[in-house]
Short mmCIF file of C-alpha atoms in Angstrom, two decimals:
data_model
loop_
_atom_site.label_atom_id
_atom_site.label_comp_id
_atom_site.label_asym_id
_atom_site.label_seq_id
_atom_site.Cartn_x
_atom_site.Cartn_y
_atom_site.Cartn_z
CA MET A 1 76.30 85.06 132.87
CA LYS A 2 75.42 82.40 134.55
CA ILE A 3 77.47 79.68 135.71
CA LEU A 4 76.20 75.94 136.53
CA ALA A 5 78.02 73.71 138.97
CA PHE A 6 78.03 69.38 138.55
CA GLY A 7 79.10 66.49 141.24
CA LYS A 8 82.08 67.40 143.09
CA ILE A 9 82.26 71.07 141.77
CA VAL A 10 79.10 72.11 143.51
CA GLU A 11 80.86 71.31 146.96
CA LEU A 12 83.81 73.31 146.16
CA LEU A 13 81.86 76.04 144.88
CA GLY A 14 79.29 75.82 147.71
CA LYS A 15 76.17 76.30 145.45
CA THR A 16 74.97 75.27 141.99
CA GLU A 17 74.92 78.51 139.97
CA LEU A 18 76.77 81.42 140.03
CA GLU A 19 76.31 84.93 138.37
CA LEU A 20 79.34 86.48 137.05
CA ASP A 21 79.92 89.72 134.93
CA ASN A 22 82.68 90.59 132.36
CA MET A 23 84.52 86.82 131.38
CA PRO A 24 85.29 87.13 127.71
CA ASN A 25 86.52 84.03 127.35
CA THR A 26 86.73 80.74 129.05
CA ASP A 27 90.31 81.10 129.98
CA ILE A 28 89.49 84.44 131.99
CA LEU A 29 86.77 82.70 133.56
CA LEU A 30 88.84 79.33 134.67
CA GLY A 31 91.48 82.10 135.91
CA PHE A 32 88.96 83.61 137.65
CA LEU A 33 87.58 80.33 139.54
CA GLN A 34 90.68 78.92 140.29
CA GLN A 35 91.52 82.39 142.04
CA GLN A 36 88.19 82.16 144.04
CA TYR A 37 88.41 78.19 144.35
CA PRO A 38 91.98 77.42 144.58
CA GLU A 39 91.05 73.80 145.01
CA LEU A 40 89.40 73.75 141.67
CA LYS A 41 93.04 73.97 140.14
CA ASN A 42 93.40 70.18 141.13
CA MET A 43 90.38 69.01 139.72
CA LYS A 44 89.66 67.70 135.73
CA PHE A 45 86.37 68.86 134.26
CA SER A 46 85.06 69.91 130.76
CA LEU A 47 82.94 73.25 130.23
CA ALA A 48 80.28 73.47 128.28
CA VAL A 49 79.20 77.06 126.95
CA ASN A 50 75.52 77.23 126.45
CA LYS A 51 74.88 73.64 126.26
CA LYS A 52 78.20 73.08 123.98
CA GLN A 53 80.68 71.28 125.06
CA VAL A 54 83.73 73.15 124.18
CA THR A 55 88.02 72.60 124.38
CA GLY A 56 90.53 74.98 124.43
CA ASN A 57 89.61 78.89 124.93
CA THR A 58 86.42 79.54 123.75
CA GLU A 59 84.46 83.37 123.58
CA ILE A 60 81.87 83.67 126.02
CA PRO A 61 78.76 85.18 124.29
CA GLN A 62 77.57 88.12 126.51
CA GLY A 63 74.54 86.61 128.76
CA ALA A 64 75.73 82.90 127.94
CA GLU A 65 75.66 79.99 130.40
CA VAL A 66 78.69 78.02 131.22
CA ALA A 67 78.35 74.51 132.90
CA LEU A 68 81.47 73.27 134.69
CA LEU A 69 81.16 69.08 134.03
CA PRO A 70 83.36 66.64 135.88
CA PRO A 71 83.45 63.16 135.28
CA PHE A 72 81.52 60.50 137.56
CA SER A 73 82.92 56.79 137.99
CA GLY A 74 80.41 55.73 140.34
CA GLY A 75 77.65 52.91 139.48
CA MET B 1 49.38 36.80 122.95
CA ASN B 2 52.99 37.72 122.39
CA ARG B 3 55.15 39.07 125.46
CA PHE B 4 56.15 41.86 123.51
CA GLU B 5 52.68 43.01 122.24
CA ARG B 6 52.48 45.98 124.31
CA GLN B 7 55.29 47.16 122.87
CA TYR B 8 55.39 46.48 119.11
CA ILE B 9 51.65 48.58 119.21
CA LEU B 10 53.04 51.70 119.88
CA PRO B 11 52.56 54.17 117.00
CA GLY B 12 56.34 54.05 115.40
CA PHE B 13 57.84 50.84 117.09
CA GLY B 14 56.13 48.15 115.63
CA GLN B 15 57.09 44.57 115.11
CA ALA B 16 60.19 45.52 113.04
CA SER B 17 61.49 47.10 116.08
CA GLN B 18 60.78 44.32 117.90
CA GLN B 19 62.70 42.12 115.66
CA LYS B 20 66.01 44.44 115.70
CA LEU B 21 65.74 43.92 119.39
CA LEU B 22 65.61 40.15 119.27
CA ASP B 23 68.69 40.18 116.81
CA ALA B 24 70.75 42.44 118.89
CA LYS B 25 74.02 41.02 120.67
CA VAL B 26 73.97 43.82 123.66
CA LEU B 27 77.12 43.55 126.49
CA VAL B 28 76.88 44.61 130.21
CA VAL B 29 79.36 45.77 131.61
CA GLY B 30 79.15 45.25 135.31
CA ALA B 31 76.14 43.72 137.14
CA GLY B 32 76.13 46.14 139.76
CA GLY B 33 73.84 49.56 140.72
CA LEU B 34 73.38 50.53 136.71
CA GLY B 35 73.72 46.98 135.31
CA CYS B 36 70.99 45.29 137.74
CA PRO B 37 67.83 47.93 136.47
CA ALA B 38 69.66 47.79 132.79
CA LEU B 39 69.78 44.20 132.70
CA LEU B 40 65.88 43.62 133.86
CA TYR B 41 64.96 46.00 131.28
CA LEU B 42 66.92 44.98 128.18
CA SER B 43 65.71 40.95 129.17
CA ALA B 44 62.11 42.27 129.30
CA ALA B 45 62.43 44.11 126.37
CA GLY B 46 63.83 41.02 124.35
CA ILE B 47 66.83 41.80 123.44
CA GLY B 48 67.93 38.52 122.08
CA THR B 49 71.21 37.99 122.56
CA ILE B 50 72.54 39.90 126.67
CA GLY B 51 76.64 38.96 127.81
CA ILE B 52 76.66 39.93 131.12
CA VAL B 53 80.60 40.46 132.72
CA ASP B 54 81.57 41.18 135.86
CA GLY B 55 84.25 39.38 138.25
CA ASP B 56 83.03 40.86 141.19
CA HIS B 57 81.08 39.40 144.13
CA VAL B 58 78.07 40.15 145.84
CA SER B 59 78.77 41.65 149.12
CA VAL B 60 75.85 43.36 151.60
CA SER B 61 76.79 46.88 151.13
CA ASN B 62 75.49 46.31 147.50
CA LEU B 63 71.82 45.17 148.38
CA ASN B 64 70.43 48.64 148.62
CA ARG B 65 70.60 49.25 145.02
CA GLN B 66 71.89 45.96 142.86
CA VAL B 67 68.54 44.82 142.80
CA LEU B 68 68.90 41.57 141.36
CA PHE B 69 70.49 40.08 144.38
CA GLY B 70 69.66 39.13 147.74
CA HIS B 71 70.93 38.21 151.08
CA GLU B 72 70.76 34.57 149.43
CA ASP B 73 73.40 35.66 146.81
CA LEU B 74 76.31 37.07 149.12
CA GLY B 75 79.84 36.24 148.34
CA LYS B 76 78.20 34.70 144.82
CA ASN B 77 79.64 36.05 141.11
CA LYS B 78 77.50 38.57 140.13
CA ALA B 79 77.50 37.87 136.49
CA SER B 80 76.94 34.28 136.98
CA THR B 81 74.00 34.95 139.37
CA ALA B 82 72.48 37.86 137.20
CA THR B 83 72.75 35.13 134.60
CA LYS B 84 70.58 32.69 136.55
CA ILE B 85 67.72 35.26 137.37
CA ILE B 86 67.53 36.49 133.59
CA SER B 87 67.38 32.90 132.19
CA ALA B 88 65.23 31.69 134.67
CA LYS B 89 62.74 34.48 134.08
CA TYR B 90 63.01 34.62 130.38
CA PRO B 91 64.35 30.97 128.70
CA ASP B 92 64.40 31.80 125.21
CA LEU B 93 66.91 34.64 125.10
CA LYS B 94 70.42 33.63 124.85
CA ILE B 95 72.28 35.30 127.90
CA ASN B 96 76.64 35.11 128.04
CA VAL B 97 77.87 34.75 131.29
CA ILE B 98 81.80 36.31 131.70
CA SER B 99 82.50 36.07 135.62
CA GLU B 100 85.91 37.96 135.41
CA PHE B 101 86.56 41.91 135.42
CA LEU B 102 87.70 43.29 131.80
CA ARG B 103 91.15 43.48 131.18
CA THR B 104 93.62 44.98 128.70
CA ASP B 105 94.02 40.91 127.66
CA ASN B 106 90.61 39.51 127.31
CA ILE B 107 88.47 43.24 126.40
CA LEU B 108 89.08 43.08 122.61
CA SER B 109 87.81 39.43 122.47
CA ILE B 110 84.70 39.95 124.40
CA LEU B 111 83.51 43.33 123.17
CA GLN B 112 83.94 41.37 119.70
CA GLU B 113 80.96 39.49 119.97
CA TYR B 114 78.77 42.04 120.44
CA ASP B 115 76.93 44.87 118.67
CA LEU B 116 76.85 47.51 121.79
CA ILE B 117 78.35 47.83 124.37
CA VAL B 118 76.54 49.06 128.05
CA ASP B 119 78.97 50.57 130.31
CA GLY B 120 77.90 50.29 133.69
CA SER B 121 80.91 49.70 135.86
CA ASP B 122 82.08 51.84 138.76
CA ASN B 123 85.23 52.85 138.56
CA PHE B 124 87.65 55.00 135.96
CA PRO B 125 90.01 52.59 134.84
CA THR B 126 87.54 50.08 133.41
CA ARG B 127 85.71 53.10 132.11
CA TYR B 128 88.66 54.23 130.29
CA LEU B 129 89.15 50.63 129.13
CA VAL B 130 85.79 49.84 127.95
CA ASN B 131 85.84 53.19 126.04
CA ASP B 132 89.20 52.80 124.21
CA ALA B 133 88.21 49.01 123.40
CA CYS B 134 84.85 50.40 121.93
CA VAL B 135 86.89 53.24 119.76
CA LEU B 136 89.28 50.66 118.45
CA LEU B 137 86.63 47.81 117.49
CA GLY B 138 83.94 50.91 116.37
CA LYS B 139 81.01 49.70 118.98
CA PRO B 140 78.54 52.10 119.92
CA LEU B 141 78.80 52.54 123.79
CA VAL B 142 75.95 53.33 125.84
CA PHE B 143 77.64 55.15 129.14
CA GLY B 144 76.29 55.68 132.45
CA ALA B 145 78.08 56.77 135.99
CA ILE B 146 76.79 58.22 139.08
CA TYR B 147 78.45 60.69 141.97
CA GLN B 148 76.22 61.03 145.05
CA ASN B 149 72.83 62.58 143.83
CA GLU B 150 74.08 63.02 140.37
CA GLY B 151 74.21 60.77 136.99
CA GLN B 152 75.19 61.25 133.79
CA VAL B 153 74.31 59.18 130.79
CA ALA B 154 75.86 59.43 127.08
CA ILE B 155 76.34 57.46 123.81
CA PHE B 156 79.54 57.10 122.15
CA ASN B 157 80.83 56.27 119.04
CA THR B 158 77.78 55.80 117.19
CA LYS B 159 79.48 57.44 113.88
CA GLY B 160 82.90 55.92 113.55
CA LYS B 161 85.40 58.61 113.66
CA THR B 162 83.17 61.48 113.64
CA SER B 163 81.63 60.35 116.77
CA ALA B 164 82.53 61.47 120.30
CA ASN B 165 83.94 59.12 122.73
CA TYR B 166 84.61 59.57 126.55
CA ARG B 167 88.17 60.82 126.18
CA ASP B 168 86.56 63.90 124.14
CA ILE B 169 84.97 64.94 126.91
CA TYR B 170 87.40 63.55 130.07
CA PRO B 171 90.84 62.96 128.11
CA VAL B 172 92.47 61.31 130.96
CA ALA B 173 91.48 60.27 134.63
CA PRO B 174 91.37 62.22 137.25
CA ALA B 175 94.06 62.16 139.92
CA PRO B 176 93.79 60.02 142.77
CA GLU B 177 92.69 62.87 145.34
CA GLU B 178 90.26 64.01 143.19
CA VAL B 179 88.35 60.60 143.23
CA PRO B 180 86.15 59.93 146.15
CA ASN B 181 86.67 56.19 147.05
CA CYS B 182 83.35 54.45 146.51
CA ASN B 183 83.33 53.76 150.06
CA GLU B 184 83.25 57.04 151.28
CA THR B 185 80.50 58.31 149.27
CA GLY B 186 76.47 57.46 150.09
CA VAL B 187 74.22 56.45 147.46
CA LEU B 188 70.66 55.95 147.09
CA GLY B 189 69.35 53.22 145.04
CA VAL B 190 66.91 54.97 143.31
CA LEU B 191 69.68 56.70 141.67
CA PRO B 192 71.57 54.21 139.73
CA GLY B 193 68.13 52.48 139.51
CA THR B 194 67.18 55.68 137.31
CA ILE B 195 70.48 56.16 135.46
CA GLY B 196 70.46 52.39 134.15
CA THR B 197 66.81 52.28 133.36
CA MET B 198 67.74 55.47 131.26
CA MET B 199 70.83 53.26 130.07
CA ALA B 200 68.37 50.33 128.83
CA ASN B 201 66.01 52.94 127.22
CA GLU B 202 68.96 54.77 125.08
CA THR B 203 70.10 51.08 124.09
CA ILE B 204 66.62 50.38 122.94
CA LYS B 205 66.18 53.44 121.10
CA LEU B 206 69.41 53.14 119.40
CA LEU B 207 69.03 50.03 118.36
CA THR B 208 65.40 50.53 116.55
CA GLY B 209 65.78 54.16 115.50
CA TYR B 210 63.04 54.72 118.15
CA GLY B 211 62.73 58.55 119.44
CA GLU B 212 66.02 60.51 119.77
CA THR B 213 69.01 59.26 121.81
CA LEU B 214 71.72 60.67 123.54
CA SER B 215 74.48 60.18 120.65
CA ASP B 216 77.19 62.13 121.36
CA LYS B 217 75.37 64.31 123.69
CA MET B 218 75.72 63.90 127.57
CA LEU B 219 72.30 64.05 129.86
CA PHE B 220 73.47 65.41 133.96
CA TYR B 221 70.21 64.40 136.16
CA ASN B 222 69.77 65.75 139.83
CA LEU B 223 67.97 63.29 141.89
CA LEU B 224 67.43 65.74 144.66
CA ASN B 225 65.34 68.37 142.13
CA HIS B 226 65.00 66.47 138.65
CA ALA B 227 67.41 68.85 137.25
CA SER B 228 68.54 67.54 134.05
CA TYR B 229 70.78 69.32 131.46
CA GLN B 230 71.76 68.24 128.35
CA VAL B 231 75.19 68.80 126.60
CA GLU B 232 76.27 68.37 123.00
CA LEU B 233 79.53 66.30 122.98
CA SER B 234 82.25 67.59 120.25
CA LYS B 235 85.61 66.31 119.41
CA ASN B 236 88.25 67.29 121.44
CA PRO B 237 91.96 67.09 119.28
CA ASP B 238 93.70 66.89 122.86
CA SER B 239 92.41 63.50 123.73
CA GLU B 240 93.66 61.20 120.53
CA LYS B 241 97.11 61.10 122.12
CA HIS B 242 95.75 59.76 125.39
CA ARG B 243 93.95 56.85 123.44
CA PRO B 244 95.90 53.53 122.68
CA GLN B 245 95.65 53.50 118.59
CA SER B 246 96.11 49.57 118.30
CA ALA B 247 95.11 46.32 119.82
CA GLU B 248 99.03 46.34 120.94
CA ALA B 249 99.17 49.69 122.14
CA LEU B 250 95.75 48.78 124.32
CA LEU B 251 97.54 45.75 125.60
CA GLN B 252 100.47 47.56 127.03
CA MET B 253 98.53 50.23 128.84
CA ASP B 254 98.23 50.32 132.44
CA TYR B 255 94.59 51.39 133.34
CA SER B 256 95.00 50.36 137.11
CA ASP B 257 97.49 52.21 137.61
CA PHE B 258 97.12 55.67 135.61
CA CYS B 259 94.14 57.02 137.59
CA GLY B 260 96.41 55.81 141.08
CA PHE B 261 93.78 54.72 143.54
CA SER B 262 95.24 56.14 146.64
CA SER B 263 96.23 52.35 147.83
CA GLN B 264 97.94 53.59 151.89
CA ILE B 265 96.40 54.14 154.92
CA ASN B 266 98.06 53.85 158.56
CA TRP B 267 97.42 52.04 161.45
CA GLN B 268 95.32 54.45 163.30
CA GLU B 269 92.67 54.34 159.96
CA ALA B 270 93.00 50.55 160.10
CA THR B 271 92.36 50.14 163.28
CA THR B 272 88.78 52.33 162.66
CA LEU B 273 88.03 50.68 159.94
CA LEU B 274 88.31 46.86 161.41
CA LYS B 275 85.33 47.87 163.82
CA THR B 276 83.08 46.73 161.02
CA LYS B 277 84.09 43.06 161.63
CA ASP B 278 81.78 42.04 158.61
CA GLN B 279 83.44 43.79 156.08
CA SER B 280 86.57 44.26 157.10
CA ILE B 281 89.69 42.11 157.15
CA LEU B 282 93.48 42.44 158.05
CA ILE B 283 95.92 40.23 156.05
CA ASP B 284 99.26 39.47 157.36
CA VAL B 285 101.35 38.90 153.79
CA ARG B 286 104.40 38.19 155.40
CA ALA B 287 105.38 34.72 155.78
CA ALA B 288 104.56 32.57 159.00
CA ASP B 289 108.14 32.60 160.36
CA GLU B 290 108.48 36.68 160.70
CA LEU B 291 108.61 38.28 163.64
CA PRO B 292 107.27 40.43 165.18
CA GLN B 293 104.05 38.27 165.24
CA LEU B 294 100.93 41.17 165.65
CA VAL B 295 99.12 40.04 168.72
CA SER B 296 96.83 42.38 169.67
CA LEU B 297 94.52 42.43 166.61
CA GLU B 298 92.81 39.70 164.75
CA PHE B 299 94.28 39.24 161.31
CA THR B 300 94.74 36.39 158.92
CA ARG B 301 97.88 35.34 157.18
CA ILE B 302 98.17 35.10 153.39
CA ALA B 303 101.84 35.61 152.31
CA LEU B 304 102.30 37.58 149.13
CA ASP B 305 103.14 34.66 146.94
CA GLN B 306 99.50 33.06 147.53
CA ILE B 307 97.49 36.23 147.40
CA GLU B 308 96.48 35.48 144.04
CA VAL B 309 95.35 31.75 144.52
CA ARG B 310 93.72 33.05 147.84
CA LYS B 311 91.95 35.93 146.81
CA ASN B 312 88.39 34.26 146.90
CA GLU B 313 88.80 34.48 151.13
CA LEU B 314 88.78 38.01 150.67
CA SER B 315 85.49 38.08 148.32
CA THR B 316 82.92 38.96 150.76
CA TYR B 317 84.83 42.16 152.38
CA GLN B 318 84.50 45.65 151.40
CA ASN B 319 87.99 46.71 152.95
CA VAL B 320 90.92 44.68 152.66
CA LEU B 321 93.74 46.02 155.09
CA LEU B 322 97.02 44.83 154.45
CA PHE B 323 100.25 44.84 156.37
CA CYS B 324 103.78 43.21 156.10
CA GLN B 325 107.11 44.10 157.67
CA THR B 326 107.51 47.78 156.60
CA GLY B 327 104.45 48.40 154.01
CA ILE B 328 106.65 47.33 150.99
CA ARG B 329 105.14 43.84 150.03
CA SER B 330 101.48 45.09 151.61
CA LEU B 331 101.73 47.60 148.88
CA LYS B 332 102.47 45.19 145.99
CA ALA B 333 99.96 42.80 147.47
CA ALA B 334 97.39 45.98 147.13
CA LYS B 335 98.07 46.54 143.76
CA ILE B 336 97.73 42.71 142.73
CA LEU B 337 94.47 43.00 144.52
CA GLN B 338 93.31 46.05 143.25
CA ARG B 339 93.22 44.47 139.98
CA GLN B 340 91.15 41.36 140.79
CA PHE B 341 88.67 43.36 142.95
CA ARG B 342 87.93 46.83 141.19
CA ASP B 343 85.02 48.13 143.75
CA LYS B 344 86.88 47.01 146.67
CA ASN B 345 89.02 49.18 149.34
CA ILE B 346 91.99 47.71 149.25
CA LEU B 347 94.54 49.52 151.28
CA SER B 348 98.09 48.60 152.19
CA ILE B 349 99.23 49.88 156.19
CA GLU B 350 101.81 52.07 155.54
CA GLY B 351 105.50 51.69 157.67
CA GLY B 352 104.12 47.76 158.33
CA ILE B 353 104.14 46.07 161.44
CA LEU B 354 107.25 47.42 162.55
CA LYS B 355 105.70 51.03 162.62
CA TYR B 356 102.53 49.47 164.78
CA TYR B 357 105.05 48.42 167.32
CA GLY B 358 107.37 51.67 166.75
CA ASP B 359 105.83 53.53 169.13
CA LEU B 360 106.21 51.19 172.18
CA GLU B 361 109.60 50.65 171.73
#
C-alpha cells in the first residue's frame, strides 16, 4: 500500500510517499506511523483511503492508497 | 458589445448563467493573499453584489501576494482599500465594505445578507468561526487555505445537513505547537494567487451550475510539481459535538483561545525580532511612573487600559512585543490585541522588565 503525505506531515516523514505492507486497518497504520514518527502523535490530521475521507478505524483494502491530510490555515 | 460576452458565449454557460452571477451576493472573508485574486476574478466575472470583510491593515510584507495593494496603501484598511479599487474598475457592481474582523457577535448578521461565503482568512479561529456560522445559517462556503507550497480548496454546506463542513474533516483546531506562526512560514505569492483564483472558479461554477464543483470534496494542490489530489469528504459523527448548535452557543464560544496562539517569548528572542525596526515595535503596558524604566531599548508606552483605544498606532507593524513588570499585564494586552489583529505576531515578553534586569542584579 502507498502512504501519501501532505503539508507539515511531509516534513515529519521526510518524504511525500511511503510503501508499507500488512496494515489491515487505519488504527494499526496510525499506531505504526506514530511509533516510527513520534511527532505525529501531537498532530491533528484526517485520513483518506482510496481518496475517500474516513473517520474511526477503517479497513484498508489490499494495495490501497492512504493519504495523511493535515489542516492548513494560511491565506 | 457586452463586458461579459466572452463568458456567456461559452457553450453551456449562456446569458442565464450571467444573470445568476449578477443576481448573486457573495461575501469574501479576508482581502489578503487568497481574497485579493478571488475578488479580482469574482468582480470581473460580474458578481452583482460583493461584500469584503477585513479588519486588517496593509503591511509591507503583504505586498508579494496581496496583489490589490501597493506601497501607497501601507497602513490602510484592507477591506476599504479593496472596495475602492474594485468599485473604480466596475462602478455598476454593488461592493459592500466591512472594515472589521468577524467576531462571534457580528458574524451572523453580516453573513445573513449573502448567498455564498468565500473564506480567504489566514488563521484557524476565523476559519472555525466562519464554518460554524455558515452551518448555522445554511450558507454554502467556498474554502481555501495554504501552507508553504501547498493549498486546499473545498466547498462545504451546499446540501444542508447532509453536506460536509470543515469540522467533519477537522473536528477541532490544532494545538498551539502544531500551528506555525504566519510570520514563520514563507510563501510565493503565486500560491495564494492560484488557490484564490480556484476559489473564484468554484464560486462561479456553484452559482451557475456550470461544470463540476468541489462540493463535499477537498482538492490539494502542490505548487512545486503541480500534483493535485482530490478527496471525497464524508460526515464525521464526532464533529457535531464541537460545533455550536445555536446562535446563542456561537456567541459564547471563544474562538481566539481554543487554538491557543502561542503568546509568549523571552527577552533574547524579543531583542532579535526588534532588529527589524520597520516591522517590529516594543510596548511598555505599565503606567508611566512604574520603575524600573527600560533604558537600553527603544519602546513606546501604551498602558494596558489604553491598549484597545490606541491599537491603530500598531497597525503597520508585523511584530508587536509587549512587556510589563512581570509579564502578566502584557499577556492580557496580547490577548486583547490578538482579537483585533488576527494576522500579526503579538507576543508578551515572559517575566517582564524584572526578568530583563534580573540578570544584572
